[in-house]
PDB file of C-alpha atoms in Angstrom:
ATOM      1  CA  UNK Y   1       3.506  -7.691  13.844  1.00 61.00           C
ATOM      2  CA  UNK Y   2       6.498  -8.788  11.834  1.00 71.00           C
ATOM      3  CA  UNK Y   3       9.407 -10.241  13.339  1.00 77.00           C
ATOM      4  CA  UNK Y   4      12.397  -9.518  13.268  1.00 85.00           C
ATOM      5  CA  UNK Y   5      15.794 -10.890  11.273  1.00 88.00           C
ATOM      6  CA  UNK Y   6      17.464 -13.319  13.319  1.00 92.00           C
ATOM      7  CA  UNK Y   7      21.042 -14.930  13.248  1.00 94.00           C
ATOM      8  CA  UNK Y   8      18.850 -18.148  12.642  1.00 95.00           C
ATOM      9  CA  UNK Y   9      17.519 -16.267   9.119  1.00 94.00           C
ATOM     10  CA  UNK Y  10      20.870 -15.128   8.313  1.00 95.00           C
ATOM     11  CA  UNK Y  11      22.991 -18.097   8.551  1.00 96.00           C
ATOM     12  CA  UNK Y  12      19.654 -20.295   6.328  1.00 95.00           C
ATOM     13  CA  UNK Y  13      20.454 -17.606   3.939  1.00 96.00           C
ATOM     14  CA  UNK Y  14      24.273 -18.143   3.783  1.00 96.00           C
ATOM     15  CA  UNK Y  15      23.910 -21.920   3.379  1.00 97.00           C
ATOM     16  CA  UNK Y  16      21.328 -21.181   0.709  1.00 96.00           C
ATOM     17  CA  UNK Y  17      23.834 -18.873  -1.010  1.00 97.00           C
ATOM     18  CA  UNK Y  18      26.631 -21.096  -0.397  1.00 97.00           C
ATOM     19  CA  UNK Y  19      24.868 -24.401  -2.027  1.00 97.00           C
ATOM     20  CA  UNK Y  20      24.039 -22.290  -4.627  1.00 97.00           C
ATOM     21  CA  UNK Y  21      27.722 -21.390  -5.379  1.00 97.00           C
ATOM     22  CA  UNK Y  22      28.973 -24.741  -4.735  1.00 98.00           C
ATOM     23  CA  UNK Y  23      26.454 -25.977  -7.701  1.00 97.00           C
ATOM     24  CA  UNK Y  24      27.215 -23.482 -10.008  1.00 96.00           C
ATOM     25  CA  UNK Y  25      30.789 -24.319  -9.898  1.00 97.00           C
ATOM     26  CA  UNK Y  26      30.215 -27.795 -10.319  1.00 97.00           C
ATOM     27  CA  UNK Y  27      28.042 -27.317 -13.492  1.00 96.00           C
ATOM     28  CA  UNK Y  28      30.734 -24.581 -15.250  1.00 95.00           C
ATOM     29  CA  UNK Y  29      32.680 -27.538 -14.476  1.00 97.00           C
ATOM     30  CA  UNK Y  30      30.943 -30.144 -16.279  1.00 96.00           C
ATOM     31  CA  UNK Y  31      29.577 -27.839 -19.615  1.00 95.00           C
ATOM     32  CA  UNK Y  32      34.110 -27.031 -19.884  1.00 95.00           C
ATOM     33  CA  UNK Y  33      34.540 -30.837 -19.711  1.00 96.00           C
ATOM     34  CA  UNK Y  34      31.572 -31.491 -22.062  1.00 94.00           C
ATOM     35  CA  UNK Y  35      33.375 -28.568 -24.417  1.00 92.00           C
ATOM     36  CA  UNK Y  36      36.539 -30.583 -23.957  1.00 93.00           C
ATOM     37  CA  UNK Y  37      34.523 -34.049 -24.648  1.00 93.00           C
ATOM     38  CA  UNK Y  38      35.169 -35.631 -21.473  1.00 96.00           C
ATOM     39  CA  UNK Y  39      31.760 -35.241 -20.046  1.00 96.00           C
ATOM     40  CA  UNK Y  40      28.314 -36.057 -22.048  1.00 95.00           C
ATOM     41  CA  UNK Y  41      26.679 -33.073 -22.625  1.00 94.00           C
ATOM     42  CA  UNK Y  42      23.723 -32.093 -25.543  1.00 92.00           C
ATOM     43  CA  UNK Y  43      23.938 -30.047 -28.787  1.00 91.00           C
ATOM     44  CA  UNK Y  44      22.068 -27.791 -27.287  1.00 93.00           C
ATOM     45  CA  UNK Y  45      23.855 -27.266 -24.228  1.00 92.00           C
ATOM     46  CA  UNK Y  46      25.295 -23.854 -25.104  1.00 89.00           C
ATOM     47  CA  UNK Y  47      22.533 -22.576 -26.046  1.00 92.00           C
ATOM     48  CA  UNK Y  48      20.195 -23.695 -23.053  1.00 92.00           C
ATOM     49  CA  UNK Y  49      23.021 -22.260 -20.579  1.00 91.00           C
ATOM     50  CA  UNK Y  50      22.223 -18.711 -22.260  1.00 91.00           C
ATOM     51  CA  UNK Y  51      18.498 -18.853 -22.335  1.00 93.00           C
ATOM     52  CA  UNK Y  52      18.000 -20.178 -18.465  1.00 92.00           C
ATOM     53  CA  UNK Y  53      20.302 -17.532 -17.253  1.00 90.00           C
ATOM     54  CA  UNK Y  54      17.994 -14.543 -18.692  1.00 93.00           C
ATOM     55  CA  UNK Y  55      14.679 -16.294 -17.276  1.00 95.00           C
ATOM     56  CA  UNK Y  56      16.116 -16.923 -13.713  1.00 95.00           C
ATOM     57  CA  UNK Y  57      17.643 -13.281 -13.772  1.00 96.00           C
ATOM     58  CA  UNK Y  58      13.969 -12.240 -14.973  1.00 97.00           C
ATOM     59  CA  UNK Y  59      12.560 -14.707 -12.283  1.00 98.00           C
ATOM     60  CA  UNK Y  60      15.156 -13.365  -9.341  1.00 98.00           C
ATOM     61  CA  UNK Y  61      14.577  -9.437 -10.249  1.00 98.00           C
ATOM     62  CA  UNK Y  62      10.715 -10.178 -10.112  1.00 98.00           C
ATOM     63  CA  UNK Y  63      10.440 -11.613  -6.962  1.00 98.00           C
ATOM     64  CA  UNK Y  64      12.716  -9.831  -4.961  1.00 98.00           C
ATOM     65  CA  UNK Y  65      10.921  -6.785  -6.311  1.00 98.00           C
ATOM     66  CA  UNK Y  66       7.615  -8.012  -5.001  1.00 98.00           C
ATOM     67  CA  UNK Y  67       9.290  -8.950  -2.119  1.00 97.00           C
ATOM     68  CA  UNK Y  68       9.877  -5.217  -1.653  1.00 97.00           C
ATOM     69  CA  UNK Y  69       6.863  -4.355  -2.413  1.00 98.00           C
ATOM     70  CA  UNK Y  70       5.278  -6.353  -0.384  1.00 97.00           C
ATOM     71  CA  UNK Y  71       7.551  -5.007   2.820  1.00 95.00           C
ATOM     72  CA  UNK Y  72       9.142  -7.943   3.278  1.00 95.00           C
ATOM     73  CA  UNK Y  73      11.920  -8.420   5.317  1.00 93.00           C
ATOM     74  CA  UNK Y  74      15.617  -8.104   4.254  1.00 93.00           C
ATOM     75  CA  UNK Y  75      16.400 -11.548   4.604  1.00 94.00           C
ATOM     76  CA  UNK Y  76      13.281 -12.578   2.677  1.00 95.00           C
ATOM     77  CA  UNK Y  77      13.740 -10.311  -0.239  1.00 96.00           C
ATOM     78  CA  UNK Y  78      17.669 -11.941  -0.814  1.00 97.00           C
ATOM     79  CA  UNK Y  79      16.261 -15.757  -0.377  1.00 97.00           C
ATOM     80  CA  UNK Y  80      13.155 -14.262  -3.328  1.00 98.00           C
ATOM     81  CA  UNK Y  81      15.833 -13.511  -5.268  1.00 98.00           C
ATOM     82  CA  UNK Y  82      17.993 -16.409  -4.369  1.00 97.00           C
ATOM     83  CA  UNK Y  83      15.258 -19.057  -5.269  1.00 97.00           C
ATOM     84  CA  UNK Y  84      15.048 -19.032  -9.226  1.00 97.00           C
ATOM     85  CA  UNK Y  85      19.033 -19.095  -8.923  1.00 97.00           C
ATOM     86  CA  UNK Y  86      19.021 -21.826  -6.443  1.00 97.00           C
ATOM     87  CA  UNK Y  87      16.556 -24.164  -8.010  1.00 97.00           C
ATOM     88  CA  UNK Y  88      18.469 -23.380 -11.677  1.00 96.00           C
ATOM     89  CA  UNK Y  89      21.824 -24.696 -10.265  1.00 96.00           C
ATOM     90  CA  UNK Y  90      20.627 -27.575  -8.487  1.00 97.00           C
ATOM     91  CA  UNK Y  91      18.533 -28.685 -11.562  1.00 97.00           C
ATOM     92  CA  UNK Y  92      21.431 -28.634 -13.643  1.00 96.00           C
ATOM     93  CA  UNK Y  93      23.325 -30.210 -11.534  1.00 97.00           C
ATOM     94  CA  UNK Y  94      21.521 -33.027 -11.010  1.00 97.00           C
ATOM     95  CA  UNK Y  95      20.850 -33.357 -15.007  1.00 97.00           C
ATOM     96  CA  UNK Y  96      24.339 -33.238 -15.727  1.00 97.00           C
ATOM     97  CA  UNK Y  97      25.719 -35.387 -13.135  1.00 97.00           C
ATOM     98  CA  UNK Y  98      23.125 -37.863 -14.458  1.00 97.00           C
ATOM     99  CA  UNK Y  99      24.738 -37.721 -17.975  1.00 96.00           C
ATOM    100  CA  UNK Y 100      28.490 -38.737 -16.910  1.00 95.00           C
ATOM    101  CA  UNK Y 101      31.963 -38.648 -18.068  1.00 95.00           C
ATOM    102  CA  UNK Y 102      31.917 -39.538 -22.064  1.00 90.00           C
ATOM    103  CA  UNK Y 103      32.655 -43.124 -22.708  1.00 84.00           C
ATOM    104  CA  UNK Y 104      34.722 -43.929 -25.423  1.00 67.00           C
TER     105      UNK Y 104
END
């Protein structure tokens, strides 16, 4: 028997969603600076944004789809499609916070 969504689930899902925001902001903001050469960023940094957004939108559509498939829950078929996102962001977060304002 499969339970049922709870308020629990929902507000997991929100915080999910809502780190996953926050990161994204905060690595838009650190590629502009790295454009503007305040923040130390790699050649290929322009062209590593565009390729890891089409494999985490391949990754996102793929699981939520076997998600549903699988008949999977509402709230488990948004965090399968959350989790590619998620773990994107928070990757690149952490490797660009690691690189730092440009010195000099």
């Amino acid at each position: 028997m499969k339970r049922h969504t709870t308020l629990f689930d929902l507000m997991q899902l929100n915080a999910e969603v809502g780190m996953m925001l926050a990161e994204s902001q905060a690595v838009m903001a650190m590629r502009v600076m790295g454009w503007g050469g305040f923040w130390s960023v790699t050649d290929r940094e322009n062209d590593r944004m565009m390729t890891e957004k089409t494999e985490a939108a391949f990754q996102s559509m793929t699981r939520a789809g076997t998600a549903m498939m699988t008949g999977q829950q509402p709230h488990e078929i948004m965090r399968a499609a959350i989790q590619p996102l998620r773990n994107k962001t928070r990757a690149n977060a952490k490797r660009l916070a690691k690189r730092g304002p440009k010195s000099g």
